[in-house]
Tab-separated table of N, CA and C in Angstrom:
chain	number	residue	atom	x	y	z
A	789	UNK	N	4.838	8.577	-16.837
A	789	UNK	CA	4.048	8.712	-15.628
A	789	UNK	C	4.945	8.527	-14.408
A	790	UNK	N	4.764	9.405	-13.462
A	790	UNK	CA	5.629	9.417	-12.291
A	790	UNK	C	4.802	9.323	-11.013
A	791	UNK	N	5.270	8.504	-10.077
A	791	UNK	CA	4.607	8.401	-8.780
A	791	UNK	C	4.834	9.671	-7.978
A	792	UNK	N	3.826	10.049	-7.236
A	792	UNK	CA	3.885	11.196	-6.345
A	792	UNK	C	3.898	10.685	-4.912
A	793	UNK	N	4.687	11.321	-4.054
A	793	UNK	CA	4.719	11.018	-2.628
A	793	UNK	C	4.336	12.290	-1.892
A	794	UNK	N	3.288	12.220	-1.067
A	794	UNK	CA	2.843	13.394	-0.323
A	794	UNK	C	2.413	13.007	1.085
A	795	UNK	N	2.717	13.905	2.025
A	795	UNK	CA	2.158	13.766	3.373
A	795	UNK	C	0.685	14.153	3.302
A	796	UNK	N	-0.087	13.691	4.259
A	796	UNK	CA	-1.536	13.919	4.273
A	796	UNK	C	-1.887	15.395	4.090
A	797	UNK	N	-1.181	16.267	4.800
A	797	UNK	CA	-1.498	17.701	4.744
A	797	UNK	C	-1.216	18.320	3.371
A	798	UNK	N	-0.437	17.633	2.553
A	798	UNK	CA	-0.113	18.132	1.213
A	798	UNK	C	-1.114	17.689	0.144
A	799	UNK	N	-1.955	16.720	0.470
A	799	UNK	CA	-2.919	16.207	-0.508
A	799	UNK	C	-3.996	17.236	-0.794
A	800	UNK	N	-4.364	17.377	-2.063
A	800	UNK	CA	-5.515	18.210	-2.406
A	800	UNK	C	-6.777	17.418	-2.078
A	801	UNK	N	-7.902	18.097	-2.012
A	801	UNK	CA	-9.155	17.385	-1.757
A	801	UNK	C	-9.462	16.420	-2.902
A	802	UNK	N	-9.137	16.787	-4.136
A	802	UNK	CA	-9.351	15.879	-5.271
A	802	UNK	C	-8.464	14.635	-5.170
A	803	UNK	N	-7.220	14.816	-4.745
A	803	UNK	CA	-6.327	13.664	-4.582
A	803	UNK	C	-6.841	12.745	-3.476
A	804	UNK	N	-7.215	13.321	-2.344
A	804	UNK	CA	-7.733	12.511	-1.243
A	804	UNK	C	-8.988	11.756	-1.671
A	805	UNK	N	-9.880	12.435	-2.371
A	805	UNK	CA	-11.099	11.797	-2.860
A	805	UNK	C	-10.753	10.635	-3.792
A	806	UNK	N	-9.829	10.852	-4.716
A	806	UNK	CA	-9.426	9.803	-5.652
A	806	UNK	C	-8.800	8.607	-4.958
A	807	UNK	N	-7.998	8.863	-3.941
A	807	UNK	CA	-7.368	7.789	-3.162
A	807	UNK	C	-8.439	6.961	-2.460
A	808	UNK	N	-9.332	7.641	-1.753
A	808	UNK	CA	-10.380	6.932	-1.009
A	808	UNK	C	-11.322	6.189	-1.954
A	809	UNK	N	-11.589	6.775	-3.106
A	809	UNK	CA	-12.450	6.131	-4.090
A	809	UNK	C	-11.814	4.838	-4.607
A	810	UNK	N	-10.526	4.882	-4.955
A	810	UNK	CA	-9.835	3.696	-5.453
A	810	UNK	C	-9.778	2.615	-4.373
A	811	UNK	N	-9.447	2.999	-3.151
A	811	UNK	CA	-9.384	2.015	-2.071
A	811	UNK	C	-10.743	1.362	-1.862
A	812	UNK	N	-11.814	2.138	-1.883
A	812	UNK	CA	-13.160	1.579	-1.699
A	812	UNK	C	-13.545	0.668	-2.863
A	813	UNK	N	-13.226	1.080	-4.094
A	813	UNK	CA	-13.561	0.261	-5.265
A	813	UNK	C	-12.944	-1.122	-5.182
A	814	UNK	N	-11.707	-1.188	-4.725
A	814	UNK	CA	-10.996	-2.469	-4.701
A	814	UNK	C	-11.247	-3.236	-3.411
A	815	UNK	N	-10.961	-2.613	-2.274
A	815	UNK	CA	-11.019	-3.338	-1.009
A	815	UNK	C	-12.440	-3.622	-0.529
A	816	UNK	N	-13.367	-2.729	-0.774
A	816	UNK	CA	-14.731	-2.916	-0.281
A	816	UNK	C	-15.613	-3.580	-1.334
A	817	UNK	N	-15.645	-3.031	-2.542
A	817	UNK	CA	-16.561	-3.532	-3.576
A	817	UNK	C	-16.004	-4.799	-4.234
A	818	UNK	N	-14.821	-4.703	-4.865
A	818	UNK	CA	-14.275	-5.851	-5.602
A	818	UNK	C	-14.022	-7.050	-4.695
A	819	UNK	N	-13.426	-6.799	-3.521
A	819	UNK	CA	-13.101	-7.899	-2.618
A	819	UNK	C	-14.241	-8.229	-1.655
A	820	UNK	N	-15.337	-7.509	-1.777
A	820	UNK	CA	-16.529	-7.757	-0.969
A	820	UNK	C	-16.180	-7.858	0.519
A	821	UNK	N	-15.473	-6.844	1.005
A	821	UNK	CA	-14.994	-6.850	2.386
A	821	UNK	C	-15.469	-5.584	3.098
A	822	UNK	N	-16.243	-5.788	4.119
A	822	UNK	CA	-16.708	-4.654	4.915
A	822	UNK	C	-15.701	-4.432	6.041
A	823	UNK	N	-15.052	-3.280	6.034
A	823	UNK	CA	-14.086	-2.946	7.081
A	823	UNK	C	-13.960	-1.430	7.139
A	824	UNK	N	-13.322	-0.930	8.178
A	824	UNK	CA	-13.173	0.508	8.364
A	824	UNK	C	-11.881	0.985	7.696
A	825	UNK	N	-11.988	1.419	6.450
A	825	UNK	CA	-10.816	1.896	5.708
A	825	UNK	C	-10.259	3.183	6.325
A	826	UNK	N	-11.131	4.031	6.822
A	826	UNK	CA	-10.697	5.278	7.458
A	826	UNK	C	-10.336	4.929	8.902
A	827	UNK	N	-9.080	4.538	9.102
A	827	UNK	CA	-8.640	3.962	10.374
A	827	UNK	C	-7.813	4.902	11.243
A	828	UNK	N	-7.721	6.161	10.861
A	828	UNK	CA	-6.965	7.117	11.661
A	828	UNK	C	-5.478	7.178	11.341
A	829	UNK	N	-4.993	6.323	10.457
A	829	UNK	CA	-3.558	6.300	10.149
A	829	UNK	C	-3.179	7.157	8.946
A	830	UNK	N	-4.150	7.557	8.149
A	830	UNK	CA	-3.842	8.347	6.950
A	830	UNK	C	-3.160	9.671	7.272
A	831	UNK	N	-3.528	10.280	8.387
A	831	UNK	CA	-2.954	11.589	8.730
A	831	UNK	C	-1.469	11.515	9.053
A	832	UNK	N	-0.990	10.338	9.452
A	832	UNK	CA	0.429	10.163	9.786
A	832	UNK	C	1.227	9.506	8.666
A	833	UNK	N	0.603	9.304	7.529
A	833	UNK	CA	1.227	8.540	6.449
A	833	UNK	C	1.799	9.427	5.356
A	834	UNK	N	2.701	8.810	4.588
A	834	UNK	CA	3.106	9.357	3.300
A	834	UNK	C	2.302	8.567	2.281
A	835	UNK	N	1.646	9.276	1.382
A	835	UNK	CA	0.777	8.658	0.398
A	835	UNK	C	1.476	8.646	-0.952
A	836	UNK	N	1.596	7.461	-1.527
A	836	UNK	CA	2.214	7.276	-2.838
A	836	UNK	C	1.095	6.983	-3.831
A	837	UNK	N	1.081	7.720	-4.922
A	837	UNK	CA	0.033	7.466	-5.907
A	837	UNK	C	0.477	7.851	-7.306
A	838	UNK	N	-0.256	7.300	-8.268
A	838	UNK	CA	0.003	7.591	-9.664
A	838	UNK	C	-1.315	7.943	-10.326
A	839	UNK	N	-1.309	9.067	-11.050
A	839	UNK	CA	-2.490	9.515	-11.783
A	839	UNK	C	-2.328	9.201	-13.258
A	840	UNK	N	-3.405	8.802	-13.872
A	840	UNK	CA	-3.484	8.648	-15.322
A	840	UNK	C	-4.649	9.527	-15.734
A	841	UNK	N	-4.337	10.635	-16.394
A	841	UNK	CA	-5.367	11.646	-16.621
A	841	UNK	C	-5.715	12.254	-15.274
A	842	UNK	N	-6.983	12.285	-14.933
A	842	UNK	CA	-7.410	12.804	-13.637
A	842	UNK	C	-7.713	11.716	-12.628
A	843	UNK	N	-7.442	10.460	-12.990
A	843	UNK	CA	-7.801	9.327	-12.129
A	843	UNK	C	-6.571	8.729	-11.462
A	844	UNK	N	-6.669	8.474	-10.176
A	844	UNK	CA	-5.603	7.771	-9.468
A	844	UNK	C	-5.759	6.287	-9.780
A	845	UNK	N	-4.686	5.680	-10.325
A	845	UNK	CA	-4.750	4.290	-10.767
A	845	UNK	C	-3.880	3.349	-9.930
A	846	UNK	N	-3.044	3.899	-9.060
A	846	UNK	CA	-2.211	3.079	-8.185
A	846	UNK	C	-1.946	3.875	-6.914
A	847	UNK	N	-1.871	3.146	-5.798
A	847	UNK	CA	-1.746	3.825	-4.511
A	847	UNK	C	-1.133	2.891	-3.474
A	848	UNK	N	-0.354	3.460	-2.559
A	848	UNK	CA	0.063	2.770	-1.341
A	848	UNK	C	0.270	3.795	-0.241
A	849	UNK	N	0.225	3.294	0.981
A	849	UNK	CA	0.360	4.152	2.165
A	849	UNK	C	1.598	3.711	2.935
A	850	UNK	N	2.500	4.661	3.200
A	850	UNK	CA	3.752	4.390	3.902
A	850	UNK	C	3.636	4.900	5.335
A	851	UNK	N	3.932	4.011	6.280
A	851	UNK	CA	3.762	4.354	7.696
A	851	UNK	C	5.062	4.229	8.472
A	852	UNK	N	5.212	5.115	9.452
A	852	UNK	CA	6.367	5.109	10.343
A	852	UNK	C	6.207	4.018	11.401
A	853	UNK	N	7.322	3.618	12.037
A	853	UNK	CA	7.227	2.644	13.121
A	853	UNK	C	6.292	3.148	14.218
A	854	UNK	N	5.568	2.197	14.809
A	854	UNK	CA	4.685	2.543	15.913
A	854	UNK	C	3.293	2.956	15.495
A	855	UNK	N	3.041	3.094	14.188
A	855	UNK	CA	1.681	3.439	13.766
A	855	UNK	C	0.857	2.167	13.600
A	856	UNK	N	1.330	1.253	12.763
A	856	UNK	CA	0.623	-0.020	12.584
A	856	UNK	C	1.465	-1.179	13.086
A	857	UNK	N	2.764	-1.119	12.832
A	857	UNK	CA	3.703	-2.158	13.238
A	857	UNK	C	4.903	-1.492	13.923
A	858	UNK	N	5.726	-2.282	14.609
A	858	UNK	CA	6.940	-1.709	15.208
A	858	UNK	C	7.939	-1.194	14.166
A	859	UNK	N	7.856	-1.712	12.932
A	859	UNK	CA	8.752	-1.305	11.859
A	859	UNK	C	8.026	-0.382	10.878
A	860	UNK	N	8.773	0.248	9.973
A	860	UNK	CA	8.167	0.967	8.853
A	860	UNK	C	7.295	-0.020	8.088
A	861	UNK	N	6.251	0.490	7.438
A	861	UNK	CA	5.378	-0.433	6.717
A	861	UNK	C	4.774	0.215	5.477
A	862	UNK	N	4.339	-0.653	4.581
A	862	UNK	CA	3.621	-0.259	3.369
A	862	UNK	C	2.277	-0.974	3.427
A	863	UNK	N	1.220	-0.236	3.192
A	863	UNK	CA	-0.101	-0.844	3.237
A	863	UNK	C	-1.042	-0.191	2.249
A	864	UNK	N	-2.280	-0.698	2.249
A	864	UNK	CA	-3.333	-0.214	1.347
A	864	UNK	C	-2.835	-0.200	-0.099
A	865	UNK	N	-2.031	-1.203	-0.454
A	865	UNK	CA	-1.454	-1.304	-1.793
A	865	UNK	C	-2.569	-1.674	-2.764
A	866	UNK	N	-2.760	-0.847	-3.787
A	866	UNK	CA	-3.860	-1.084	-4.706
A	866	UNK	C	-3.521	-0.553	-6.103
A	867	UNK	N	-3.911	-1.341	-7.093
A	867	UNK	CA	-3.772	-0.948	-8.494
A	867	UNK	C	-5.138	-1.116	-9.140
A	868	UNK	N	-5.573	-0.098	-9.848
A	868	UNK	CA	-6.860	-0.145	-10.538
A	868	UNK	C	-6.894	-1.350	-11.470
A	869	UNK	N	-8.071	-1.955	-11.570
A	869	UNK	CA	-8.243	-3.148	-12.388
A	869	UNK	C	-7.748	-2.942	-13.824
A	870	UNK	N	-7.931	-1.756	-14.363
A	870	UNK	CA	-7.536	-1.468	-15.745
A	870	UNK	C	-6.027	-1.466	-15.949
A	871	UNK	N	-5.248	-1.380	-14.855
A	871	UNK	CA	-3.787	-1.282	-14.949
A	871	UNK	C	-3.074	-2.547	-14.493
A	872	UNK	N	-3.810	-3.561	-14.077
A	872	UNK	CA	-3.176	-4.789	-13.591
A	872	UNK	C	-2.537	-5.549	-14.733
A	873	UNK	N	-1.418	-6.193	-14.429
A	873	UNK	CA	-0.702	-6.964	-15.439
A	873	UNK	C	0.256	-6.137	-16.268
A	874	UNK	N	0.408	-4.871	-15.933
A	874	UNK	CA	1.287	-3.982	-16.699
A	874	UNK	C	2.653	-3.798	-16.045
A	875	UNK	N	2.833	-4.355	-14.840
A	875	UNK	CA	4.069	-4.141	-14.092
A	875	UNK	C	4.002	-2.933	-13.182
A	876	UNK	N	2.877	-2.245	-13.184
A	876	UNK	CA	2.731	-1.039	-12.371
A	876	UNK	C	2.851	-1.338	-10.879
A	877	UNK	N	2.288	-2.450	-10.427
A	877	UNK	CA	2.372	-2.816	-9.013
A	877	UNK	C	3.804	-3.057	-8.567
A	878	UNK	N	4.577	-3.709	-9.423
A	878	UNK	CA	5.990	-3.957	-9.110
A	878	UNK	C	6.733	-2.627	-9.014
A	879	UNK	N	6.525	-1.781	-9.999
A	879	UNK	CA	7.191	-0.466	-10.009
A	879	UNK	C	6.819	0.345	-8.773
A	880	UNK	N	5.534	0.317	-8.416
A	880	UNK	CA	5.080	1.067	-7.253
A	880	UNK	C	5.756	0.563	-5.977
A	881	UNK	N	5.798	-0.752	-5.803
A	881	UNK	CA	6.408	-1.307	-4.594
A	881	UNK	C	7.911	-1.037	-4.547
A	882	UNK	N	8.589	-1.131	-5.679
A	882	UNK	CA	10.027	-0.836	-5.702
A	882	UNK	C	10.278	0.624	-5.312
A	883	UNK	N	9.453	1.534	-5.832
A	883	UNK	CA	9.617	2.948	-5.488
A	883	UNK	C	9.248	3.214	-4.035
A	884	UNK	N	8.236	2.523	-3.523
A	884	UNK	CA	7.850	2.686	-2.114
A	884	UNK	C	8.982	2.218	-1.203
A	885	UNK	N	9.566	1.063	-1.504
A	885	UNK	CA	10.688	0.562	-0.707
A	885	UNK	C	11.849	1.558	-0.743
A	886	UNK	N	12.192	2.016	-1.932
A	886	UNK	CA	13.309	2.957	-2.081
A	886	UNK	C	13.045	4.245	-1.302
A	887	UNK	N	11.830	4.758	-1.361
A	887	UNK	CA	11.479	5.980	-0.641
A	887	UNK	C	11.661	5.799	0.863
A	888	UNK	N	11.159	4.696	1.383
A	888	UNK	CA	11.253	4.436	2.823
A	888	UNK	C	12.709	4.273	3.246
A	889	UNK	N	13.478	3.533	2.479
A	889	UNK	CA	14.880	3.297	2.826
A	889	UNK	C	15.695	4.582	2.753
A	890	UNK	N	15.483	5.380	1.719
A	890	UNK	CA	16.277	6.592	1.515
A	890	UNK	C	15.792	7.767	2.371
A	891	UNK	N	14.496	8.045	2.352
A	891	UNK	CA	13.976	9.252	2.992
A	891	UNK	C	13.547	9.072	4.441
A	892	UNK	N	13.301	7.844	4.835
A	892	UNK	CA	12.839	7.608	6.202
A	892	UNK	C	13.897	6.896	7.041
A	893	UNK	N	14.958	6.441	6.398
A	893	UNK	CA	16.062	5.824	7.125
A	893	UNK	C	15.789	4.415	7.636
A	894	UNK	N	14.869	3.719	7.023
A	894	UNK	CA	14.507	2.374	7.466
A	894	UNK	C	15.553	1.351	7.052
A	895	UNK	N	15.611	0.256	7.784
A	895	UNK	CA	16.401	-0.907	7.389
A	895	UNK	C	15.500	-2.118	7.193
A	896	UNK	N	14.257	-2.029	7.701
A	896	UNK	CA	13.282	-3.111	7.559
A	896	UNK	C	11.925	-2.501	7.212
A	897	UNK	N	11.146	-3.252	6.436
A	897	UNK	CA	9.797	-2.827	6.072
A	897	UNK	C	8.858	-4.016	6.266
A	898	UNK	N	7.798	-3.810	7.032
A	898	UNK	CA	6.816	-4.868	7.317
A	898	UNK	C	5.569	-4.628	6.494
A	899	UNK	N	4.975	-5.711	6.018
A	899	UNK	CA	3.686	-5.623	5.342
A	899	UNK	C	2.781	-6.734	5.846
A	900	UNK	N	1.498	-6.520	5.700
A	900	UNK	CA	0.491	-7.548	5.923
A	900	UNK	C	-0.059	-7.862	4.536
A	901	UNK	N	0.365	-8.987	3.973
A	901	UNK	CA	0.099	-9.307	2.572
A	901	UNK	C	-1.041	-10.308	2.436
A	902	UNK	N	-1.963	-10.015	1.530
A	902	UNK	CA	-3.005	-10.987	1.248
A	902	UNK	C	-2.357	-12.260	0.712
A	903	UNK	N	-2.882	-13.395	1.151
A	903	UNK	CA	-2.289	-14.702	0.830
A	903	UNK	C	-2.058	-14.892	-0.665
A	904	UNK	N	-3.022	-14.499	-1.477
A	904	UNK	CA	-2.890	-14.750	-2.919
A	904	UNK	C	-1.774	-13.915	-3.555
A	905	UNK	N	-1.261	-12.917	-2.840
A	905	UNK	CA	-0.178	-12.076	-3.362
A	905	UNK	C	1.194	-12.442	-2.774
A	906	UNK	N	1.265	-13.557	-2.079
A	906	UNK	CA	2.517	-13.963	-1.429
A	906	UNK	C	3.692	-13.991	-2.406
A	907	UNK	N	3.534	-14.647	-3.551
A	907	UNK	CA	4.639	-14.742	-4.538
A	907	UNK	C	5.021	-13.372	-5.079
A	908	UNK	N	4.031	-12.513	-5.318
A	908	UNK	CA	4.294	-11.150	-5.785
A	908	UNK	C	5.260	-10.453	-4.829
A	909	UNK	N	4.968	-10.521	-3.537
A	909	UNK	CA	5.818	-9.851	-2.550
A	909	UNK	C	7.146	-10.577	-2.338
A	910	UNK	N	7.148	-11.904	-2.421
A	910	UNK	CA	8.420	-12.633	-2.316
A	910	UNK	C	9.355	-12.236	-3.447
A	911	UNK	N	8.809	-12.043	-4.633
A	911	UNK	CA	9.630	-11.609	-5.775
A	911	UNK	C	10.193	-10.205	-5.579
A	912	UNK	N	9.613	-9.433	-4.660
A	912	UNK	CA	10.108	-8.093	-4.338
A	912	UNK	C	11.061	-8.110	-3.136
A	913	UNK	N	11.395	-9.309	-2.639
A	913	UNK	CA	12.357	-9.431	-1.555
A	913	UNK	C	11.763	-9.567	-0.165
A	914	UNK	N	10.450	-9.640	-0.049
A	914	UNK	CA	9.815	-9.830	1.254
A	914	UNK	C	9.806	-11.314	1.604
A	915	UNK	N	9.944	-11.626	2.891
A	915	UNK	CA	9.882	-13.014	3.359
A	915	UNK	C	8.765	-13.140	4.385
A	916	UNK	N	8.113	-14.290	4.371
A	916	UNK	CA	7.021	-14.565	5.304
A	916	UNK	C	7.600	-14.710	6.705
A	917	UNK	N	6.992	-14.021	7.672
A	917	UNK	CA	7.473	-14.085	9.055
A	917	UNK	C	6.380	-14.511	10.038
A	918	UNK	N	5.176	-14.774	9.540
A	918	UNK	CA	4.090	-15.230	10.415
A	918	UNK	C	3.374	-16.405	9.773
A	919	UNK	N	2.604	-17.087	10.584
A	919	UNK	CA	1.668	-18.059	10.047
A	919	UNK	C	0.555	-17.284	9.358
A	920	UNK	N	-0.223	-17.977	8.562
A	920	UNK	CA	-1.384	-17.362	7.916
A	920	UNK	C	-2.372	-16.912	8.994
A	921	UNK	N	-2.976	-15.747	8.789
A	921	UNK	CA	-3.985	-15.241	9.709
A	921	UNK	C	-5.071	-14.514	8.915
A	922	UNK	N	-6.214	-14.320	9.544
A	922	UNK	CA	-7.304	-13.595	8.906
A	922	UNK	C	-7.260	-12.136	9.312
A	923	UNK	N	-7.360	-11.273	8.322
A	923	UNK	CA	-7.490	-9.839	8.554
A	923	UNK	C	-8.702	-9.391	7.745
A	924	UNK	N	-9.699	-8.893	8.436
A	924	UNK	CA	-10.953	-8.493	7.792
A	924	UNK	C	-11.549	-9.635	6.968
A	925	UNK	N	-11.382	-10.870	7.461
A	925	UNK	CA	-11.962	-12.035	6.815
A	925	UNK	C	-11.180	-12.557	5.624
A	926	UNK	N	-10.004	-11.980	5.337
A	926	UNK	CA	-9.182	-12.373	4.179
A	926	UNK	C	-7.864	-12.955	4.698
A	927	UNK	N	-7.446	-14.143	4.191
A	927	UNK	CA	-6.168	-14.732	4.631
A	927	UNK	C	-4.978	-13.829	4.274
A	928	UNK	N	-4.090	-13.639	5.239
A	928	UNK	CA	-2.895	-12.792	5.096
A	928	UNK	C	-1.674	-13.511	5.671
A	929	UNK	N	-0.497	-12.988	5.318
A	929	UNK	CA	0.774	-13.340	5.937
A	929	UNK	C	1.466	-12.051	6.347
A	930	UNK	N	2.145	-12.058	7.482
A	930	UNK	CA	3.068	-10.982	7.807
A	930	UNK	C	4.350	-11.233	7.044
A	931	UNK	N	4.867	-10.191	6.392
A	931	UNK	CA	6.087	-10.335	5.599
A	931	UNK	C	7.045	-9.191	5.924
A	932	UNK	N	8.332	-9.441	5.765
A	932	UNK	CA	9.345	-8.453	6.112
A	932	UNK	C	10.385	-8.346	4.993
A	933	UNK	N	10.752	-7.103	4.696
A	933	UNK	CA	11.849	-6.806	3.772
A	933	UNK	C	12.979	-6.235	4.600
A	934	UNK	N	14.188	-6.779	4.431
A	934	UNK	CA	15.355	-6.294	5.154
A	934	UNK	C	16.383	-5.830	4.142
A	935	UNK	N	16.871	-4.598	4.349
A	935	UNK	CA	17.854	-4.021	3.438
A	935	UNK	C	19.247	-4.472	3.797
């Protein structure tokens, strides 16, 4: 199984539907968080995803500086419940970092990480750069990866 990287205009309607469905299943339903997932940034993003059969099971959104943060960023990181614990999240983040560093010319990558995933991201080389804060009612940390 191989991750796909596509700009918004390259996504098929089925891919876009699958991405939005997975994000809603996890961020809205599972985490019981009401927020505006369709935030206007998808059109400027590179979308990383992995399909298993016809279902998207892992996804992240890569953003250029000035869209969400002053630095390049990775967000909307999500792995389907059925695939958790398999190492897929680690693989996805490593490939996302590599893509941004190689294809976008970044030297730093910023993320807004949910508090409970702090160790996961620290193990990927990210360091906490902010105090804990609430984003959509969920505790987060700002974290930075420097190449």
